[in-house]
């Protein structure tokens, strides 16, 4: 069998870095493409290139012959029209450059639940609210969405070059992220650390529907395993898949658990949304002081926390959960306990000196 060679596009990000790690564990020859490649994993072969610059890609990929391409990145712009233009161009440039090699067997694209909930400009608004749990057969919303544009680029290139494809739609992804735009787990860890250091309460920032309703999330490690499974399983080719941990929870329960973990006072929903972006708006200097005090690796709050995106997720006016029946029926049975996803992340952030190494109580470790 021909050696499998993976090209992870966006290998410095939340989804991409976890995917690269899993591919390497499984013995794949793995390249990681990014504007600023992650060099922490010594077994990942870094490729520096700009997806918006076709010449840059042609030079960087001249000698690379990937069999499997995993596209896990995007760029945020001021409007959805610009999101569509930029993010579809990145996919198109990459696949056009790789087309000349004719080595690609499969392309996997990571998008997300904004496929069902709408783009940033119309996110979870009346008129765009889907039935839940969301299912893959739910039709596209009648609104511009850069996820749709990215999908269409993959479909067009697959028709041209004959490779198979898979689309992956995670809910909120939980995993280590520094400098990443969608990193709720790390954002909440930073917020809890600030509360811990200042004595401020750990205030729920979101809506009543999210506080009281059922939800789920996606561990980055589960997403990585589904990406590999879909790209190497014949029955999963040319399909779109939701991907979440496999359990459900209510934030009214989990919020208190997370607060207990950090030893801070939890405050739940009390009649109105309390945006985290506003709560943390003046914490830039405070985080720098905390980082200096504990000799943390990252002093820039904006690279650790993206409160605006956490507010989007937790402020939705409906409960949101994800149907996993499609991939389960085809054999993807990976499961992850969500509470443990958060604790695993917090321990990783401590181990890598990104938040202070405050010990967890013995009671919390056993009382789960």
Short mmCIF file of C-alpha atoms in Angstrom, two decimals:
data_model
loop_
_atom_site.label_atom_id
_atom_site.label_comp_id
_atom_site.label_asym_id
_atom_site.label_seq_id
_atom_site.Cartn_x
_atom_site.Cartn_y
_atom_site.Cartn_z
CA UNK A 1 0.00 0.00 0.00
CA UNK A 2 1.22 3.46 -0.87
CA UNK A 3 2.44 5.46 2.13
CA UNK A 4 -0.15 7.89 3.37
CA UNK A 5 1.05 11.47 3.38
CA UNK A 6 -1.09 14.05 5.16
CA UNK A 7 -1.10 17.79 4.59
CA UNK A 8 -2.73 19.54 7.57
CA UNK A 9 -3.70 23.05 6.51
CA UNK A 10 -3.89 25.28 9.57
CA UNK A 11 -1.59 23.06 11.62
CA UNK A 12 -0.93 25.77 14.22
CA UNK A 13 -4.62 26.05 15.10
CA UNK A 14 -6.86 24.22 17.52
CA UNK A 15 -8.19 21.54 15.16
CA UNK A 16 -5.06 21.28 13.04
CA UNK A 17 -2.52 20.84 15.83
CA UNK A 18 -4.54 18.07 17.48
CA UNK A 19 -5.06 16.38 14.11
CA UNK A 20 -1.35 16.51 13.27
CA UNK A 21 -0.52 14.96 16.63
CA UNK A 22 -2.97 12.10 16.06
CA UNK A 23 -1.78 11.45 12.50
CA UNK A 24 1.81 11.25 13.68
CA UNK A 25 0.79 8.85 16.48
CA UNK A 26 -0.78 6.64 13.82
CA UNK A 27 2.39 6.62 11.73
CA UNK A 28 1.45 9.02 8.95
CA UNK A 29 4.01 11.09 7.07
CA UNK A 30 2.62 14.48 8.15
CA UNK A 31 3.18 18.01 6.86
CA UNK A 32 1.75 21.07 8.57
CA UNK A 33 1.01 24.18 6.52
CA UNK A 34 0.52 27.57 8.17
CA UNK A 35 1.66 31.16 7.80
CA UNK A 36 3.63 30.60 11.00
CA UNK A 37 4.05 26.84 11.31
CA UNK A 38 3.89 25.11 14.66
CA UNK A 39 7.35 23.79 15.49
CA UNK A 40 6.50 22.35 18.92
CA UNK A 41 5.86 18.89 17.46
CA UNK A 42 9.27 17.81 16.17
CA UNK A 43 7.76 15.02 14.05
CA UNK A 44 5.58 17.45 12.09
CA UNK A 45 7.19 18.71 8.89
CA UNK A 46 6.46 22.47 8.78
CA UNK A 47 5.52 24.32 5.59
CA UNK A 48 5.31 28.12 5.70
CA UNK A 49 2.94 29.54 3.08
CA UNK A 50 0.19 32.10 2.59
CA UNK A 51 -3.04 30.53 1.32
CA UNK A 52 -4.02 33.84 -0.29
CA UNK A 53 -0.81 33.91 -2.35
CA UNK A 54 -0.82 31.26 -5.04
CA UNK A 55 2.86 31.80 -5.84
CA UNK A 56 3.70 31.24 -2.19
CA UNK A 57 1.81 27.94 -2.26
CA UNK A 58 3.39 26.80 -5.52
CA UNK A 59 6.86 27.35 -4.13
CA UNK A 60 6.13 25.79 -0.73
CA UNK A 61 4.36 22.71 -2.14
CA UNK A 62 6.53 22.11 -5.21
CA UNK A 63 7.98 18.87 -3.82
CA UNK A 64 5.09 17.77 -1.60
CA UNK A 65 2.78 14.97 -2.78
CA UNK A 66 0.02 14.59 -0.18
CA UNK A 67 -2.47 11.75 -0.46
CA UNK A 68 -4.80 13.29 2.16
CA UNK A 69 -5.49 16.98 2.69
CA UNK A 70 -7.13 18.27 5.87
CA UNK A 71 -8.31 21.88 5.67
CA UNK A 72 -8.81 23.21 9.21
CA UNK A 73 -8.30 26.97 8.93
CA UNK A 74 -10.20 30.18 8.13
CA UNK A 75 -9.73 33.94 8.34
CA UNK A 76 -12.21 36.29 9.99
CA UNK A 77 -13.15 39.42 8.04
CA UNK A 78 -15.39 42.41 8.68
CA UNK A 79 -18.36 41.20 6.62
CA UNK A 80 -19.72 37.85 5.53
CA UNK A 81 -19.25 38.84 1.89
CA UNK A 82 -15.56 39.31 2.60
CA UNK A 83 -15.47 36.08 4.63
CA UNK A 84 -16.82 34.29 1.57
CA UNK A 85 -14.35 35.88 -0.83
CA UNK A 86 -11.28 35.27 1.32
CA UNK A 87 -12.04 31.83 2.74
CA UNK A 88 -13.20 30.33 -0.55
CA UNK A 89 -10.10 31.73 -2.25
CA UNK A 90 -7.85 29.99 0.28
CA UNK A 91 -9.44 26.61 -0.46
CA UNK A 92 -9.43 27.23 -4.22
CA UNK A 93 -5.77 28.32 -4.31
CA UNK A 94 -4.59 25.30 -2.36
CA UNK A 95 -6.52 22.73 -4.39
CA UNK A 96 -5.54 24.33 -7.71
CA UNK A 97 -1.86 24.20 -6.76
CA UNK A 98 -2.14 20.56 -5.65
CA UNK A 99 -4.10 19.65 -8.79
CA UNK A 100 -0.96 19.56 -10.93
CA UNK A 101 0.53 16.81 -8.75
CA UNK A 102 -2.51 14.50 -9.03
CA UNK A 103 -1.53 12.86 -5.73
CA UNK A 104 -4.56 13.78 -3.63
CA UNK A 105 -6.95 10.94 -2.79
CA UNK A 106 -9.11 12.67 -0.19
CA UNK A 107 -9.84 16.20 1.05
CA UNK A 108 -11.45 16.77 4.45
CA UNK A 109 -12.86 20.20 5.33
CA UNK A 110 -13.63 21.37 8.87
CA UNK A 111 -16.50 23.85 9.15
CA UNK A 112 -18.97 23.88 12.07
CA UNK A 113 -22.49 24.40 13.36
CA UNK A 114 -22.72 27.85 11.77
CA UNK A 115 -23.69 25.71 8.79
CA UNK A 116 -27.06 25.36 10.58
CA UNK A 117 -27.11 28.47 12.79
CA UNK A 118 -26.02 31.10 10.29
CA UNK A 119 -22.87 33.21 9.83
CA UNK A 120 -21.63 35.81 12.29
CA UNK A 121 -23.83 38.55 10.82
CA UNK A 122 -27.04 36.51 11.23
CA UNK A 123 -25.93 34.10 13.94
CA UNK A 124 -28.76 32.21 15.66
CA UNK A 125 -31.24 34.97 14.85
CA UNK A 126 -35.00 34.63 14.35
CA UNK A 127 -35.72 33.36 10.88
CA UNK A 128 -32.53 31.31 10.83
CA UNK A 129 -33.14 29.00 13.79
CA UNK A 130 -32.99 25.30 12.88
CA UNK A 131 -34.79 22.41 14.49
CA UNK A 132 -32.57 20.72 17.06
CA UNK A 133 -30.80 18.42 17.32
CA UNK A 134 -29.19 19.57 14.10
CA UNK A 135 -28.79 16.89 11.44
CA UNK A 136 -26.59 16.76 8.36
CA UNK A 137 -29.54 16.68 5.96
CA UNK A 138 -30.76 20.07 7.20
CA UNK A 139 -30.85 22.27 4.06
CA UNK A 140 -28.59 25.25 3.67
CA UNK A 141 -30.01 28.46 5.08
CA UNK A 142 -31.11 31.11 2.59
CA UNK A 143 -28.30 33.43 3.65
CA UNK A 144 -24.69 33.97 2.63
CA UNK A 145 -22.31 31.74 4.58
CA UNK A 146 -18.59 31.23 3.98
CA UNK A 147 -18.85 27.58 5.06
CA UNK A 148 -21.08 26.94 2.01
CA UNK A 149 -18.55 28.67 -0.24
CA UNK A 150 -15.70 26.55 1.15
CA UNK A 151 -17.73 23.38 0.60
CA UNK A 152 -18.48 24.36 -2.98
CA UNK A 153 -14.76 24.82 -3.69
CA UNK A 154 -14.08 21.30 -2.41
CA UNK A 155 -16.93 19.83 -4.49
CA UNK A 156 -15.72 21.57 -7.65
CA UNK A 157 -12.12 20.43 -7.19
CA UNK A 158 -13.26 16.87 -6.45
CA UNK A 159 -15.21 16.82 -9.72
CA UNK A 160 -12.13 18.12 -11.54
CA UNK A 161 -9.48 15.90 -9.93
CA UNK A 162 -11.38 12.80 -8.87
CA UNK A 163 -10.60 12.73 -5.16
CA UNK A 164 -13.13 11.86 -2.44
CA UNK A 165 -14.12 14.36 0.25
CA UNK A 166 -15.63 14.68 3.71
CA UNK A 167 -17.09 17.69 5.54
CA UNK A 168 -16.85 17.86 9.34
CA UNK A 169 -19.13 20.06 11.44
CA UNK A 170 -18.04 20.25 15.08
CA UNK A 171 -19.90 22.14 17.78
CA UNK A 172 -17.73 24.32 20.07
CA UNK A 173 -14.25 22.75 19.94
CA UNK A 174 -12.50 22.22 23.28
CA UNK A 175 -8.71 22.00 23.24
CA UNK A 176 -5.57 24.06 23.66
CA UNK A 177 -5.53 27.19 21.54
CA UNK A 178 -3.13 30.12 21.63
CA UNK A 179 -3.83 32.85 19.09
CA UNK A 180 -6.95 31.01 17.90
CA UNK A 181 -10.24 32.80 17.21
CA UNK A 182 -12.58 30.09 18.51
CA UNK A 183 -11.24 28.79 21.81
CA UNK A 184 -13.97 28.68 24.45
CA UNK A 185 -12.10 26.24 26.71
CA UNK A 186 -8.97 28.36 26.91
CA UNK A 187 -11.04 31.55 27.20
CA UNK A 188 -12.95 30.18 30.18
CA UNK A 189 -9.71 29.00 31.79
CA UNK A 190 -8.27 32.50 31.49
CA UNK A 191 -11.46 34.10 32.81
CA UNK A 192 -11.54 31.69 35.78
CA UNK A 193 -7.87 32.43 36.48
CA UNK A 194 -8.62 36.17 36.54
CA UNK A 195 -11.52 35.51 38.93
CA UNK A 196 -9.25 33.35 41.05
CA UNK A 197 -6.57 36.03 41.25
CA UNK A 198 -8.91 38.97 41.90
CA UNK A 199 -11.73 37.42 43.90
CA UNK A 200 -14.26 38.33 41.21
CA UNK A 201 -17.20 35.93 40.78
CA UNK A 202 -17.27 33.58 37.79
CA UNK A 203 -20.34 35.09 36.10
CA UNK A 204 -22.30 33.20 33.45
CA UNK A 205 -22.12 35.44 30.35
CA UNK A 206 -24.80 33.86 28.20
CA UNK A 207 -28.53 33.48 27.61
CA UNK A 208 -31.28 31.77 29.58
CA UNK A 209 -31.78 29.28 26.73
CA UNK A 210 -28.15 28.21 26.88
CA UNK A 211 -28.07 28.18 30.69
CA UNK A 212 -31.15 25.99 31.02
CA UNK A 213 -31.05 24.05 27.76
CA UNK A 214 -29.21 20.95 26.62
CA UNK A 215 -25.89 21.38 24.84
CA UNK A 216 -22.85 19.45 23.66
CA UNK A 217 -19.29 20.24 22.57
CA UNK A 218 -16.49 18.67 20.53
CA UNK A 219 -13.17 17.64 22.02
CA UNK A 220 -10.41 18.46 19.51
CA UNK A 221 -9.14 14.88 19.91
CA UNK A 222 -12.52 13.47 18.87
CA UNK A 223 -12.57 15.75 15.82
CA UNK A 224 -9.07 14.56 14.88
CA UNK A 225 -10.11 10.91 15.07
CA UNK A 226 -13.22 11.51 12.98
CA UNK A 227 -11.21 13.32 10.31
CA UNK A 228 -8.86 10.36 9.99
CA UNK A 229 -11.69 7.83 10.12
CA UNK A 230 -13.71 9.52 7.37
CA UNK A 231 -10.69 9.93 5.12
CA UNK A 232 -9.77 6.22 5.36
CA UNK A 233 -13.21 4.55 5.43
CA UNK A 234 -14.84 3.83 2.10
CA UNK A 235 -18.40 4.09 3.46
CA UNK A 236 -17.67 7.58 4.82
CA UNK A 237 -16.41 9.09 1.57
CA UNK A 238 -18.26 12.02 0.01
CA UNK A 239 -20.35 12.68 3.11
CA UNK A 240 -20.84 15.49 5.63
CA UNK A 241 -20.65 14.61 9.32
CA UNK A 242 -21.54 16.28 12.56
CA UNK A 243 -19.01 15.59 15.30
CA UNK A 244 -19.42 16.01 19.06
CA UNK A 245 -18.29 14.13 22.16
CA UNK A 246 -21.38 11.95 22.38
CA UNK A 247 -22.75 13.14 25.72
CA UNK A 248 -25.03 16.06 26.56
CA UNK A 249 -25.10 18.50 29.48
CA UNK A 250 -26.70 21.68 30.77
CA UNK A 251 -24.50 24.70 31.38
CA UNK A 252 -26.41 25.30 34.62
CA UNK A 253 -24.67 22.14 35.87
CA UNK A 254 -21.28 22.40 34.15
CA UNK A 255 -20.69 26.07 35.00
CA UNK A 256 -20.69 25.23 38.71
CA UNK A 257 -18.33 22.31 38.12
CA UNK A 258 -15.85 24.52 36.28
CA UNK A 259 -16.06 27.14 39.03
CA UNK A 260 -15.38 24.47 41.66
CA UNK A 261 -12.36 23.32 39.71
CA UNK A 262 -10.80 26.77 39.95
CA UNK A 263 -12.08 27.45 43.45
CA UNK A 264 -14.11 30.50 42.43
CA UNK A 265 -17.69 31.61 43.09
CA UNK A 266 -20.13 30.67 40.34
CA UNK A 267 -22.91 33.10 39.41
CA UNK A 268 -25.56 31.75 37.06
CA UNK A 269 -28.13 33.37 34.80
CA UNK A 270 -30.05 36.15 36.54
CA UNK A 271 -32.37 37.74 34.02
CA UNK A 272 -30.01 39.19 31.41
CA UNK A 273 -26.95 38.38 29.33
CA UNK A 274 -23.65 39.53 30.87
CA UNK A 275 -21.20 39.53 27.92
CA UNK A 276 -17.77 38.16 28.68
CA UNK A 277 -16.27 40.60 26.16
CA UNK A 278 -17.47 43.47 28.36
CA UNK A 279 -16.44 41.68 31.56
CA UNK A 280 -12.86 41.18 30.29
CA UNK A 281 -12.57 44.45 28.33
CA UNK A 282 -10.18 46.06 30.83
CA UNK A 283 -8.20 42.95 31.80
CA UNK A 284 -5.28 43.28 29.36
CA UNK A 285 -2.91 44.82 31.90
CA UNK A 286 -4.24 42.59 34.66
CA UNK A 287 -3.46 39.45 32.65
CA UNK A 288 0.04 40.74 31.98
CA UNK A 289 0.52 41.17 35.74
CA UNK A 290 -0.82 37.66 36.40
CA UNK A 291 1.48 36.25 33.72
CA UNK A 292 4.49 38.03 35.22
CA UNK A 293 3.59 36.93 38.74
CA UNK A 294 3.34 33.27 37.72
CA UNK A 295 5.95 33.45 34.93
CA UNK A 296 3.44 32.29 32.34
CA UNK A 297 4.39 31.70 28.71
CA UNK A 298 1.85 34.08 27.14
CA UNK A 299 1.29 37.61 28.49
CA UNK A 300 -0.96 38.81 25.64
CA UNK A 301 -4.59 38.35 26.72
CA UNK A 302 -5.84 38.64 23.12
CA UNK A 303 -3.87 35.53 22.15
CA UNK A 304 -5.31 33.51 25.01
CA UNK A 305 -8.96 34.58 25.18
CA UNK A 306 -11.53 35.35 22.48
CA UNK A 307 -14.44 36.53 24.59
CA UNK A 308 -16.46 37.73 21.58
CA UNK A 309 -16.71 34.19 20.19
CA UNK A 310 -17.51 32.62 23.54
CA UNK A 311 -20.29 35.22 23.87
CA UNK A 312 -21.67 34.12 20.49
CA UNK A 313 -21.78 30.48 21.56
CA UNK A 314 -23.19 31.05 25.04
CA UNK A 315 -25.58 33.83 24.06
CA UNK A 316 -27.68 31.85 21.57
CA UNK A 317 -31.46 32.12 22.02
CA UNK A 318 -32.01 28.35 21.63
CA UNK A 319 -30.53 25.23 23.11
CA UNK A 320 -28.27 23.53 20.57
CA UNK A 321 -27.39 19.88 20.39
CA UNK A 322 -26.03 17.75 17.60
CA UNK A 323 -27.24 14.48 16.11
CA UNK A 324 -24.44 11.92 15.64
CA UNK A 325 -26.48 9.06 14.18
CA UNK A 326 -25.01 9.29 10.69
CA UNK A 327 -21.38 8.58 11.57
CA UNK A 328 -22.37 6.18 14.38
CA UNK A 329 -24.24 4.00 11.88
CA UNK A 330 -21.16 3.95 9.65
CA UNK A 331 -18.87 2.84 12.49
CA UNK A 332 -17.43 5.96 14.16
CA UNK A 333 -17.96 5.18 17.85
CA UNK A 334 -15.42 7.45 19.61
CA UNK A 335 -16.83 8.93 22.83
CA UNK A 336 -15.45 11.58 25.20
CA UNK A 337 -16.81 12.76 28.55
CA UNK A 338 -17.26 16.53 28.24
CA UNK A 339 -16.46 17.46 31.84
CA UNK A 340 -13.19 15.54 31.48
CA UNK A 341 -12.51 17.37 28.19
CA UNK A 342 -12.42 20.65 30.10
CA UNK A 343 -10.32 19.25 32.96
CA UNK A 344 -7.86 17.65 30.51
CA UNK A 345 -7.50 21.00 28.76
CA UNK A 346 -6.98 22.89 32.03
CA UNK A 347 -4.29 20.42 33.08
CA UNK A 348 -2.58 20.80 29.70
CA UNK A 349 -2.66 24.60 30.00
CA UNK A 350 -1.06 24.29 33.44
CA UNK A 351 1.54 21.79 32.28
CA UNK A 352 2.53 24.11 29.43
CA UNK A 353 2.67 27.12 31.76
CA UNK A 354 -0.19 28.99 30.10
CA UNK A 355 -2.27 29.33 33.29
CA UNK A 356 -1.00 29.16 36.89
CA UNK A 357 -0.29 25.70 38.29
CA UNK A 358 -2.84 25.82 41.10
CA UNK A 359 -3.51 22.29 42.39
CA UNK A 360 -6.97 20.77 42.07
CA UNK A 361 -8.50 19.57 45.34
CA UNK A 362 -8.55 15.83 45.99
CA UNK A 363 -12.31 16.06 46.50
CA UNK A 364 -12.83 17.44 43.00
CA UNK A 365 -10.67 14.78 41.41
CA UNK A 366 -12.73 11.97 42.92
CA UNK A 367 -16.19 13.52 43.07
CA UNK A 368 -17.17 13.30 39.42
#
